[in-house]
XYZ file of N, CA and C in Angstrom:
513
model
N 16.268 12.288 -43.770
C 16.861 11.428 -42.763
C 17.676 10.361 -43.478
N 18.864 10.132 -42.983
C 19.742 9.192 -43.675
C 19.414 7.746 -43.350
N 19.003 7.462 -42.130
C 18.637 6.100 -41.775
C 17.133 5.937 -41.907
N 16.681 4.754 -42.277
C 15.239 4.568 -42.479
C 14.477 4.453 -41.158
N 13.836 5.511 -40.775
C 13.025 5.537 -39.565
C 11.566 5.278 -39.907
N 10.808 4.886 -38.909
C 9.356 4.871 -39.029
C 8.877 6.154 -38.363
N 8.164 6.945 -39.125
C 7.688 8.244 -38.675
C 6.186 8.167 -38.471
N 5.731 8.577 -37.294
C 4.308 8.651 -36.996
C 3.900 10.116 -37.115
N 3.053 10.400 -38.107
C 2.536 11.757 -38.291
C 1.327 11.883 -37.384
N 1.437 12.758 -36.381
C 0.409 12.855 -35.349
C -0.181 14.258 -35.285
N -1.320 14.365 -34.612
C -1.965 15.649 -34.397
C -3.468 15.474 -34.385
N -4.147 16.550 -34.032
C -5.606 16.498 -33.991
C -6.155 16.345 -35.402
N -7.412 15.950 -35.490
C -8.084 15.838 -36.784
C -8.008 17.175 -37.507
N -7.818 17.123 -38.810
C -7.816 18.330 -39.623
C -6.472 19.003 -39.774
N -5.408 18.452 -39.162
C -4.090 19.069 -39.313
C -3.410 18.669 -40.613
N -3.956 17.690 -41.309
C -3.401 17.316 -42.606
C -2.538 16.072 -42.590
N -2.740 15.197 -41.617
C -1.916 13.986 -41.534
C -1.982 13.176 -42.825
N -3.185 13.052 -43.388
C -3.385 12.249 -44.597
C -2.813 12.932 -45.836
N -2.686 14.238 -45.805
C -2.102 14.983 -46.924
C -0.590 15.070 -46.793
N -0.117 15.407 -45.617
C 1.314 15.634 -45.402
C 2.086 14.313 -45.324
N 1.503 13.297 -44.707
C 2.183 12.014 -44.568
C 2.715 11.456 -45.881
N 1.872 11.353 -46.918
C 2.380 10.828 -48.186
C 3.449 11.715 -48.830
N 3.349 13.024 -48.645
C 4.362 13.932 -49.199
C 5.705 13.722 -48.513
N 5.680 13.581 -47.193
C 6.908 13.321 -46.435
C 7.486 11.964 -46.839
N 6.625 10.951 -46.939
C 7.085 9.615 -47.335
C 7.730 9.645 -48.718
N 7.111 10.353 -49.655
C 7.661 10.441 -51.013
C 9.025 11.133 -50.999
N 9.125 12.204 -50.242
C 10.398 12.935 -50.163
C 11.500 12.055 -49.565
N 11.141 11.218 -48.605
C 12.130 10.357 -47.949
C 12.299 9.002 -48.648
N 11.447 8.716 -49.644
C 11.564 7.466 -50.394
C 11.173 6.234 -49.603
N 10.170 6.384 -48.735
C 9.697 5.264 -47.924
C 8.174 5.185 -48.046
N 7.569 4.021 -47.748
C 6.124 3.869 -47.924
C 5.304 4.614 -46.865
N 4.071 4.904 -47.241
C 3.107 5.566 -46.365
C 1.943 4.628 -46.084
N 1.464 4.642 -44.848
C 0.250 3.899 -44.479
C -0.715 4.872 -43.813
N -1.959 4.842 -44.235
C -3.004 5.714 -43.695
C -3.529 5.124 -42.393
N -3.340 5.860 -41.306
C -3.753 5.392 -39.991
C -5.234 5.086 -39.886
N -6.070 5.862 -40.582
C -7.511 5.611 -40.524
C -7.866 4.219 -41.028
N -7.034 3.671 -41.926
C -7.308 2.334 -42.469
C -7.139 1.229 -41.425
N -6.495 1.544 -40.308
C -6.292 0.563 -39.252
C -7.458 0.527 -38.258
N -8.394 1.492 -38.371
C -9.552 1.511 -37.469
C -10.495 0.360 -37.772
N -10.980 -0.331 -36.751
C -12.038 -1.305 -36.998
C -13.336 -0.568 -37.354
N -14.243 -1.232 -38.070
C -15.497 -0.581 -38.487
C -16.282 0.050 -37.332
N -16.239 -0.562 -36.153
C -16.981 -0.006 -35.010
C -16.464 1.379 -34.627
N -15.154 1.605 -34.736
C -14.595 2.922 -34.428
C -15.077 3.967 -35.427
N -15.061 3.603 -36.698
C -15.500 4.548 -37.729
C -16.977 4.877 -37.545
N -17.784 3.883 -37.225
C -19.212 4.119 -36.990
C -19.406 5.049 -35.794
N -18.637 4.834 -34.759
C -18.766 5.657 -33.552
C -18.406 7.117 -33.862
N -17.280 7.331 -34.535
C -16.864 8.695 -34.872
C -17.833 9.342 -35.854
N -18.313 8.568 -36.820
C -19.278 9.098 -37.800
C -20.539 9.584 -37.114
N -20.885 8.960 -35.990
C -22.069 9.357 -35.224
C -21.785 10.539 -34.302
N -20.524 11.035 -34.326
C -20.171 12.183 -33.508
C -19.755 11.846 -32.093
N -19.455 10.570 -31.850
C -19.051 10.124 -30.511
C -17.539 9.933 -30.479
N -16.854 10.624 -29.570
C -15.400 10.438 -29.485
C -15.047 9.012 -29.066
N -13.919 8.536 -29.544
C -13.425 7.226 -29.130
C -12.880 7.316 -27.709
N -12.973 6.220 -26.967
C -12.342 6.159 -25.654
C -11.089 5.291 -25.771
N -10.371 5.169 -24.675
C -9.120 4.419 -24.710
C -9.327 2.961 -25.099
N -10.448 2.358 -24.698
C -10.730 0.977 -25.086
C -10.911 0.845 -26.583
N -11.548 1.860 -27.206
C -11.720 1.848 -28.657
C -10.372 1.976 -29.365
N -9.506 2.811 -28.822
C -8.239 3.107 -29.485
C -7.214 1.979 -29.360
N -7.331 1.139 -28.338
C -6.329 0.094 -28.110
C -6.030 -0.774 -29.318
N -7.033 -1.443 -29.896
C -6.763 -2.298 -31.052
C -6.221 -1.522 -32.254
N -6.681 -0.288 -32.410
C -6.214 0.572 -33.503
C -4.733 0.896 -33.317
N -4.354 1.302 -32.115
C -2.953 1.611 -31.843
C -2.081 0.368 -31.990
N -2.590 -0.778 -31.562
C -1.825 -2.021 -31.694
C -1.601 -2.375 -33.167
N -2.603 -2.133 -33.998
C -2.451 -2.417 -35.436
C -1.421 -1.476 -36.072
N -1.453 -0.210 -35.706
C -0.461 0.742 -36.211
C 0.926 0.361 -35.690
N 1.010 0.001 -34.411
C 2.276 -0.418 -33.835
C 2.849 -1.638 -34.529
N 1.985 -2.580 -34.901
C 2.447 -3.776 -35.607
C 3.014 -3.407 -36.976
N 2.341 -2.486 -37.675
C 2.842 -2.024 -38.977
C 4.203 -1.359 -38.793
N 4.310 -0.476 -37.789
C 5.567 0.216 -37.529
C 6.680 -0.782 -37.182
N 6.343 -1.795 -36.393
C 7.323 -2.822 -36.029
C 7.829 -3.548 -37.281
N 6.913 -3.890 -38.178
C 7.287 -4.586 -39.421
C 8.192 -3.731 -40.303
N 8.054 -2.391 -40.205
C 8.827 -1.474 -41.037
C 10.146 -1.056 -40.382
N 10.382 -1.482 -39.141
C 11.612 -1.107 -38.425
C 12.831 -1.476 -39.261
N 13.748 -0.537 -39.405
C 14.959 -0.750 -40.198
C 14.760 -0.542 -41.684
N 13.499 -0.504 -42.120
C 13.199 -0.291 -43.540
C 12.622 1.100 -43.776
N 11.998 1.655 -42.741
C 11.414 2.987 -42.842
C 9.973 2.957 -43.298
N 9.264 3.992 -42.931
C 7.874 4.145 -43.315
C 7.286 5.352 -42.621
N 6.165 5.789 -43.122
C 5.419 6.894 -42.526
C 3.998 6.411 -42.327
N 3.455 6.637 -41.133
C 2.081 6.237 -40.836
C 1.423 7.374 -40.073
N 0.167 7.612 -40.361
C -0.569 8.648 -39.632
C -1.311 8.025 -38.458
N -1.363 8.787 -37.371
C -2.095 8.385 -36.174
C -2.253 9.635 -35.331
N -3.437 9.911 -34.862
C -3.599 11.115 -34.041
C -2.634 11.087 -32.865
N -2.442 9.924 -32.226
C -1.473 9.750 -31.127
C -1.528 10.922 -30.153
N -2.736 11.308 -29.763
C -2.929 12.524 -28.987
C -2.374 12.465 -27.572
N -2.431 11.298 -26.933
C -1.955 11.167 -25.560
C -0.572 10.537 -25.518
N 0.176 10.922 -24.511
C 1.500 10.327 -24.299
C 1.359 8.804 -24.181
N 0.327 8.329 -23.492
C 0.139 6.884 -23.321
C -0.031 6.187 -24.672
N -0.685 6.840 -25.626
C -0.854 6.239 -26.960
C 0.498 6.155 -27.660
N 1.290 7.219 -27.547
C 2.607 7.219 -28.181
C 3.520 6.200 -27.510
N 3.408 6.062 -26.181
C 4.183 5.035 -25.472
C 3.814 3.647 -25.978
N 2.538 3.436 -26.233
C 2.072 2.132 -26.745
C 2.670 1.870 -28.122
N 2.714 2.895 -28.972
C 3.325 2.739 -30.298
C 4.821 2.457 -30.165
N 5.497 3.170 -29.256
C 6.942 2.950 -29.059
C 7.222 1.579 -28.457
N 6.302 1.051 -27.654
C 6.493 -0.295 -27.101
C 6.512 -1.324 -28.230
N 5.706 -1.108 -29.249
C 5.660 -2.018 -30.395
C 6.825 -1.779 -31.352
N 7.216 -0.518 -31.495
C 8.274 -0.147 -32.436
C 9.133 0.935 -31.780
N 10.132 0.529 -30.985
C 10.878 1.474 -30.157
C 11.542 2.637 -30.892
N 11.846 2.513 -32.151
C 12.556 3.585 -32.853
C 11.689 4.613 -33.554
N 10.381 4.603 -33.319
C 9.541 5.546 -34.057
C 9.920 6.986 -33.731
N 9.757 7.827 -34.755
C 9.986 9.263 -34.652
C 8.635 9.925 -34.869
N 8.324 10.922 -34.048
C 7.025 11.583 -34.118
C 7.115 12.894 -34.889
N 6.179 13.096 -35.785
C 6.030 14.354 -36.506
C 4.683 14.925 -36.093
N 4.709 15.885 -35.166
C 3.477 16.463 -34.624
C 3.078 17.673 -35.458
N 1.968 17.537 -36.181
C 1.423 18.652 -36.957
C 0.579 19.509 -36.027
N 0.929 20.773 -35.916
C 0.258 21.686 -35.003
C -0.310 22.871 -35.772
N -1.273 23.543 -35.164
C -1.800 24.722 -35.829
C -2.874 25.415 -35.035
N -3.236 26.566 -35.523
C -4.284 27.386 -34.947
C -5.624 26.664 -35.072
N -6.383 26.647 -33.984
C -7.659 25.934 -33.966
C -8.605 26.428 -35.068
N -8.659 27.729 -35.288
C -9.560 28.280 -36.311
C -9.185 27.767 -37.706
N -7.902 27.721 -38.012
C -7.440 27.210 -39.307
C -7.806 25.738 -39.460
N -7.577 24.960 -38.423
C -7.877 23.530 -38.485
C -9.370 23.305 -38.659
N -10.186 24.053 -37.928
C -11.637 23.913 -38.060
C -12.093 24.282 -39.472
N -11.512 25.315 -40.026
C -11.847 25.727 -41.401
C -11.507 24.621 -42.396
N -10.353 24.023 -42.234
C -9.942 22.943 -43.133
C -10.835 21.721 -42.973
N -11.214 21.419 -41.737
C -12.117 20.279 -41.510
C -13.465 20.512 -42.177
N -13.956 21.743 -42.107
C -15.256 22.068 -42.693
C -15.240 21.915 -44.213
N -14.065 22.084 -44.814
C -13.934 21.970 -46.267
C -13.805 20.529 -46.751
N -13.517 19.587 -45.835
C -13.336 18.191 -46.243
C -14.662 17.586 -46.658
N -14.611 16.758 -47.649
C -15.801 16.059 -48.139
C -15.623 14.561 -47.927
N -16.642 13.926 -47.361
C -16.653 12.471 -47.262
C -15.798 11.881 -46.161
N -15.336 12.687 -45.219
C -14.535 12.135 -44.120
C -15.450 11.857 -42.940
N -15.162 10.764 -42.217
C -16.046 10.335 -41.135
C -15.937 11.193 -39.877
N -14.874 11.975 -39.727
C -14.657 12.745 -38.497
C -15.340 14.109 -38.600
N -16.418 14.332 -37.844
C -17.105 15.619 -37.908
C -16.349 16.712 -37.144
N -16.538 17.952 -37.586
C -15.914 19.103 -36.940
C -16.285 19.176 -35.461
N -17.467 18.681 -35.111
C -17.935 18.725 -33.720
C -16.995 18.008 -32.754
N -16.188 17.076 -33.247
C -15.275 16.339 -32.364
C -13.933 17.050 -32.163
N -13.745 18.202 -32.818
C -12.462 18.897 -32.703
C -12.167 19.319 -31.263
N -13.191 19.782 -30.542
C -12.979 20.177 -29.139
C -12.439 19.012 -28.317
N -13.001 17.816 -28.518
C -12.527 16.658 -27.747
C -11.097 16.302 -28.147
N -10.748 16.523 -29.409
C -9.376 16.255 -29.851
C -8.388 17.182 -29.146
N -8.695 18.483 -29.126
C -7.803 19.433 -28.458
C -7.752 19.181 -26.957
N -8.867 18.778 -26.364
C -8.897 18.506 -24.925
C -8.030 17.292 -24.587
N -7.945 16.342 -25.485
C -7.178 15.113 -25.270
C -5.692 15.296 -25.563
N -5.356 16.217 -26.455
C -3.987 16.390 -26.934
C -2.993 16.670 -25.809
N -1.949 15.862 -25.768
C -0.798 16.086 -24.901
C 0.393 16.303 -25.826
N 0.913 17.541 -25.908
C 2.033 17.810 -26.824
C 3.236 16.920 -26.518
N 4.133 16.822 -27.472
C 5.337 16.015 -27.311
C 6.108 16.431 -26.075
N 6.556 15.442 -25.332
C 7.419 15.696 -24.194
C 8.853 15.885 -24.656
N 9.650 16.564 -23.847
C 11.038 16.831 -24.225
C 11.856 15.539 -24.365
N 11.368 14.461 -23.778
C 12.070 13.182 -23.863
C 11.562 12.308 -25.012
N 10.642 12.824 -25.819
C 10.123 12.069 -26.961
C 10.872 12.479 -28.222
N 11.277 11.490 -29.015
C 11.987 11.786 -30.252
C 10.977 12.231 -31.299
N 11.086 13.492 -31.679
C 10.163 14.012 -32.665
C 10.283 15.502 -32.835
N 9.466 16.013 -33.741
C 9.444 17.439 -34.056
C 7.999 17.894 -34.184
N 7.777 19.172 -33.918
C 6.470 19.786 -34.131
C 6.597 20.748 -35.310
N 5.621 20.690 -36.208
C 5.639 21.526 -37.405
C 4.282 22.189 -37.551
N 4.287 23.500 -37.746
C 3.061 24.264 -37.926
C 2.444 23.956 -39.291
N 1.105 23.898 -39.340
C 0.414 23.509 -40.569
C -0.085 24.699 -41.391
N 0.396 25.900 -41.100
C 0.022 27.006 -41.976
C 0.828 26.895 -43.267
N 0.228 27.323 -44.362
C 0.892 27.240 -45.661
C 0.318 26.124 -46.512
N 0.937 25.920 -47.664
C 0.482 24.880 -48.587
C 0.964 23.519 -48.105
N 0.329 22.451 -48.562
C 0.824 21.116 -48.181
C 2.303 20.919 -48.519
N 2.732 21.395 -49.675
C 4.135 21.228 -50.056
C 5.058 21.984 -49.105
N 4.670 23.201 -48.710
C 5.483 23.973 -47.765
C 5.578 23.264 -46.410
N 4.448 22.746 -45.959
C 4.420 22.037 -44.674
C 5.314 20.801 -44.741
N 5.186 20.031 -45.820
C 5.993 18.822 -45.984
C 7.480 19.157 -46.036
N 7.842 20.238 -46.722
C 9.250 20.634 -46.806
C 9.784 21.021 -45.426
N 8.982 21.760 -44.645
C 9.398 22.110 -43.280
C 9.540 20.847 -42.426
N 8.603 19.915 -42.611
C 8.637 18.677 -41.835
C 9.888 17.866 -42.146
N 10.191 17.693 -43.411
C 11.374 16.911 -43.799
C 12.636 17.594 -43.286
N 12.703 18.925 -43.402
C 13.878 19.650 -42.902
C 14.016 19.446 -41.389
N 12.927 19.529 -40.655
C 12.966 19.338 -39.200
C 13.369 17.908 -38.852
N 12.840 16.931 -39.585
C 13.197 15.534 -39.327
C 14.684 15.298 -39.609
N 15.188 15.904 -40.654
C 16.608 15.730 -40.975
C 17.503 16.349 -39.906
N 17.041 17.403 -39.258
C 17.835 18.017 -38.192
C 17.941 17.108 -36.962
N 17.057 16.110 -36.850
C 17.155 15.148 -35.755
C 18.340 14.212 -35.909
N 18.804 14.063 -37.140
C 19.900 13.148 -37.421
C 21.198 13.681 -36.828
N 21.978 12.834 -36.197
C 23.277 13.286 -35.706
C 24.204 13.603 -36.896
N 25.026 14.606 -36.741
C 25.972 14.967 -37.801
C 26.986 13.845 -37.978
N 27.303 13.553 -39.225
C 28.298 12.494 -39.489
C 29.560 13.062 -40.060
């Protein structure tokens, strides 16, 4: 992308937001922020116990991510956030109107397999069903791209960057 956008890497748990986000940021030469770092301790405790977050839990987290995105407006950045519901993405856009969404998508079986292989992450595989149930795919009026997560992290990141660059108007 030629102009510095703030990109929100979104998708259900296990799609590789934390892996792909930094690769995309490095390729675009902009900083990366890990969305999980914006969660208050109560959210992490709740998810670690296998309890899905509700909208009240997500509000402060989304506001913190939105504030980071707002601060990066015009400078660019990549931040991960599940951003599963349209309302969550609207909240992020209210804070930072120019955000671009990178929706990592994939086969449920592949995502579950990858989640099972993770070590030390607070999000248990048991919450994957609630993630898919909550997911609202990108609307046609939302600025963003969907990228399949099959393949290596580098392949996924390359597809993501190519798709993001296609969003740019020809000059």
